[in-house]
GROMACS .gro file of C-alpha atoms in nm:
model
  183
    1ASN     CA    1  13.644  20.120   0.651
    2MET     CA    2  13.549  20.397   0.892
    3LEU     CA    3  13.642  20.170   1.184
    4ASN     CA    4  13.989  20.138   1.033
    5THR     CA    5  13.971  19.763   0.979
    6LYS     CA    6  14.314  19.689   0.837
    7TYR     CA    7  14.275  19.319   0.761
    8LEU     CA    8  13.989  19.099   0.649
    9ILE     CA    9  13.982  18.734   0.748
   10TYR     CA   10  13.762  18.535   0.513
   11ASN     CA   11  13.907  18.193   0.586
   12PRO     CA   12  14.080  18.100   0.914
   13ASN     CA   13  14.324  17.878   0.720
   14ALA     CA   14  14.428  18.150   0.474
   15GLU     CA   15  14.633  18.467   0.505
   16PRO     CA   16  14.429  18.776   0.597
   17ILE     CA   17  14.361  19.026   0.319
   18LEU     CA   18  14.490  19.383   0.358
   19ASN     CA   19  14.200  19.631   0.346
   20MET     CA   20  14.329  19.904   0.115
   21TYR     CA   21  14.020  20.120   0.181
   22ALA     CA   22  14.047  20.170   0.558
   23PHE     CA   23  14.007  20.540   0.642
   24GLY     CA   24  14.279  20.550   0.907
   25ASN     CA   25  14.272  20.653   1.273
   26ALA     CA   26  14.123  20.994   1.191
   27TRP     CA   27  14.034  21.185   0.877
   28ILE     CA   28  13.918  21.526   0.768
   29VAL     CA   29  13.583  21.565   0.592
   30ASN     CA   30  13.480  21.867   0.389
   31ASP     CA   31  13.107  21.855   0.446
   32TYR     CA   32  12.834  21.707   0.663
   33LYS     CA   33  12.471  21.604   0.642
   34LEU     CA   34  12.235  21.664   0.932
   35GLU     CA   35  11.978  21.391   0.992
   36LYS     CA   36  11.670  21.412   1.215
   37ASP     CA   37  11.732  21.100   1.426
   38ALA     CA   38  11.928  20.777   1.465
   39ASP     CA   39  11.720  20.586   1.208
   40SER     CA   40  11.770  20.845   0.935
   41THR     CA   41  12.139  20.868   1.026
   42ILE     CA   42  12.183  20.493   0.974
   43ALA     CA   43  11.990  20.508   0.646
   44ALA     CA   44  12.204  20.799   0.519
   45LEU     CA   45  12.527  20.605   0.577
   46ALA     CA   46  12.444  20.371   0.288
   47ASN     CA   47  12.446  20.643   0.022
   48THR     CA   48  12.711  20.882   0.154
   49ASP     CA   49  13.081  20.900   0.072
   50LEU     CA   50  13.191  20.884   0.437
   51HIS     CA   51  13.550  20.962   0.350
   52SER     CA   52  13.451  21.317   0.256
   53VAL     CA   53  13.108  21.373   0.417
   54ALA     CA   54  13.005  21.303   0.778
   55VAL     CA   55  12.649  21.214   0.875
   56VAL     CA   56  12.546  21.390   1.197
   57ASP     CA   57  12.233  21.362   1.411
   58ARG     CA   58  12.052  21.698   1.444
   59LYS     CA   59  12.093  21.693   1.821
   60PHE     CA   60  12.460  21.782   1.764
   61SER     CA   61  12.388  22.065   1.519
   62LYS     CA   62  12.484  22.336   1.773
   63GLN     CA   63  12.848  22.242   1.724
   64LEU     CA   64  12.823  22.293   1.348
   65VAL     CA   65  12.594  22.591   1.296
   66GLY     CA   66  12.751  22.852   1.070
   67LYS     CA   67  13.078  22.663   1.030
   68LYS     CA   68  13.244  22.607   0.695
   69PHE     CA   69  13.516  22.357   0.620
   70PRO     CA   70  13.721  22.471   0.322
   71VAL     CA   71  13.941  22.220   0.144
   72ASP     CA   72  14.303  22.241   0.257
   73ALA     CA   73  14.515  21.992   0.065
   74SER     CA   74  14.801  22.039   0.312
   75ALA     CA   75  14.584  21.964   0.620
   76GLY     CA   76  14.651  21.647   0.813
   77ILE     CA   77  14.590  21.456   1.133
   78LYS     CA   78  14.801  21.173   1.269
   79LEU     CA   79  14.769  20.944   1.570
   80VAL     CA   80  15.100  20.980   1.756
   81SER     CA   81  15.030  20.790   2.077
   82TYR     CA   82  14.780  20.517   2.158
   83ALA     CA   83  14.677  20.369   2.493
   84PRO     CA   84  14.330  20.228   2.562
   85ASN     CA   85  14.247  20.529   2.780
   86ASP     CA   86  14.461  20.801   2.618
   87LEU     CA   87  14.488  20.885   2.247
   88LYS     CA   88  14.705  21.169   2.115
   89TYR     CA   89  14.692  21.324   1.770
   90ASP     CA   90  14.889  21.591   1.586
   91PHE     CA   91  14.681  21.818   1.361
   92HIS     CA   92  14.772  22.092   1.115
   93SER     CA   93  14.562  22.299   0.875
   94LYS     CA   94  14.541  22.649   0.734
   95ALA     CA   95  14.164  22.646   0.788
   96GLN     CA   96  13.910  22.517   1.038
   97GLN     CA   97  13.835  22.149   0.976
   98PHE     CA   98  13.578  21.881   1.062
   99VAL     CA   99  13.765  21.575   1.190
  100VAL     CA  100  13.617  21.227   1.234
  101PHE     CA  101  13.798  20.980   1.460
  102SER     CA  102  13.788  20.606   1.412
  103GLU     CA  103  13.683  20.564   1.776
  104ILE     CA  104  13.343  20.477   1.918
  105TYR     CA  105  13.152  20.774   2.059
  106TYR     CA  106  13.105  20.724   2.432
  107PRO     CA  107  13.055  21.052   2.619
  108LYS     CA  108  13.049  20.903   2.971
  109GLY     CA  109  13.410  20.932   3.076
  110TRP     CA  110  13.583  21.038   2.754
  111ASP     CA  111  13.701  21.399   2.737
  112VAL     CA  112  13.890  21.569   2.454
  113TYR     CA  113  14.158  21.835   2.495
  114LEU     CA  114  14.281  22.073   2.228
  115ASP     CA  115  14.626  22.201   2.324
  116GLY     CA  116  14.553  22.109   2.686
  117LYS     CA  117  14.214  22.283   2.703
  118GLN     CA  118  13.897  22.072   2.727
  119VAL     CA  119  13.670  22.119   2.424
  120PRO     CA  120  13.345  21.956   2.310
  121TYR     CA  121  13.313  21.669   2.067
  122PHE     CA  122  13.009  21.498   1.918
  123ARG     CA  123  12.888  21.188   1.734
  124ALA     CA  124  12.919  21.144   1.359
  125ASP     CA  125  12.845  20.855   1.124
  126TYR     CA  126  12.616  20.711   1.393
  127VAL     CA  127  12.894  20.566   1.613
  128LEU     CA  128  13.214  20.768   1.577
  129ARG     CA  129  13.366  21.067   1.755
  130ALA     CA  130  13.401  21.396   1.570
  131MET     CA  131  13.501  21.752   1.643
  132VAL     CA  132  13.562  22.087   1.481
  133VAL     CA  133  13.929  22.183   1.496
  134PRO     CA  134  14.039  22.543   1.436
  135ALA     CA  135  14.309  22.638   1.188
  136GLY     CA  136  14.666  22.598   1.304
  137ILE     CA  137  14.895  22.335   1.452
  138HIS     CA  138  14.732  22.154   1.743
  139LYS     CA  139  14.768  21.864   1.984
  140ILE     CA  140  14.443  21.671   2.035
  141GLU     CA  141  14.411  21.426   2.322
  142PHE     CA  142  14.121  21.198   2.413
  143LYS     CA  143  14.136  21.081   2.776
  144PHE     CA  144  13.911  20.829   2.946
  145GLN     CA  145  13.865  20.958   3.298
  146PRO     CA  146  13.517  20.875   3.429
  147LYS     CA  147  13.392  21.049   3.742
  148ALA     CA  148  13.402  20.726   3.945
  149TRP     CA  149  13.771  20.683   3.860
  150ARG     CA  150  13.859  21.046   3.938
  151ILE     CA  151  13.696  21.010   4.282
  152GLY     CA  152  13.807  20.654   4.348
  153GLU     CA  153  14.176  20.689   4.260
  154PRO     CA  154  14.271  20.932   4.544
  155ILE     CA  155  14.060  20.738   4.793
  156SER     CA  156  14.228  20.415   4.687
  157PHE     CA  157  14.571  20.578   4.721
  158VAL     CA  158  14.499  20.701   5.077
  159PHE     CA  159  14.378  20.358   5.189
  160SER     CA  160  14.674  20.186   5.022
  161VAL     CA  161  14.915  20.410   5.214
  162LEU     CA  162  14.727  20.344   5.538
  163LEU     CA  163  14.740  19.970   5.472
  164LEU     CA  164  15.118  19.988   5.415
  165PHE     CA  165  15.166  20.179   5.744
  166MET     CA  166  14.955  19.922   5.930
  167LEU     CA  167  15.152  19.639   5.771
  168ALA     CA  168  15.482  19.805   5.865
  169TYR     CA  169  15.355  19.858   6.222
  170VAL     CA  170  15.259  19.490   6.255
  171ILE     CA  171  15.595  19.374   6.117
  172VAL     CA  172  15.793  19.605   6.350
  173LYS     CA  173  15.581  19.494   6.650
  174GLU     CA  174  15.631  19.124   6.565
  175VAL     CA  175  16.008  19.169   6.523
  176MET     CA  176  16.026  19.349   6.860
  177ASN     CA  177  15.820  19.073   7.027
  178PHE     CA  178  16.044  18.807   6.870
  179ARG     CA  179  16.359  18.981   6.995
  180LYS     CA  180  16.207  19.031   7.340
  181ASN     CA  181  16.109  18.664   7.371
  182ASN     CA  182  16.426  18.520   7.216
  183GLY     CA  183  16.673  18.784   7.319
   0.00000   0.00000   0.00000
């Protein structure tokens, strides 16, 4: 449910079943449990209502120390744009909230921006992304932009332009040679 599985296929020859319990693309939880390590985090998932409580490894506790997440019935988060390397959400709440995203936590390359400013995020429920979002109306955007891509893209562009100039030079030279020899 926390991975937002919308359909269950139990028989390839039958219609899929709609999963009415999927949590959605992102959801707000009101509380969290800190666990000492990955093993205890996995064990805690079995007896926790993950729709309202997140299970967090202690190594991410710095992001949660002293923070409270009051219930705000009007709060909401919605996925408004999806691409494999760029996810955009609209968020609104009268109070600070703990948001869990139905996306696999992978810190190498993924960055999150709150209203255009890069902010930290952490792992919850063993495999998912989570973050603390302040009160207000916000735009949240996850972008996949690994260091190798950020360095490689401009280099690739420069060499592509050079290749096009060389190709144009060869074509112009061949046309001139053709005209000279057949002219």
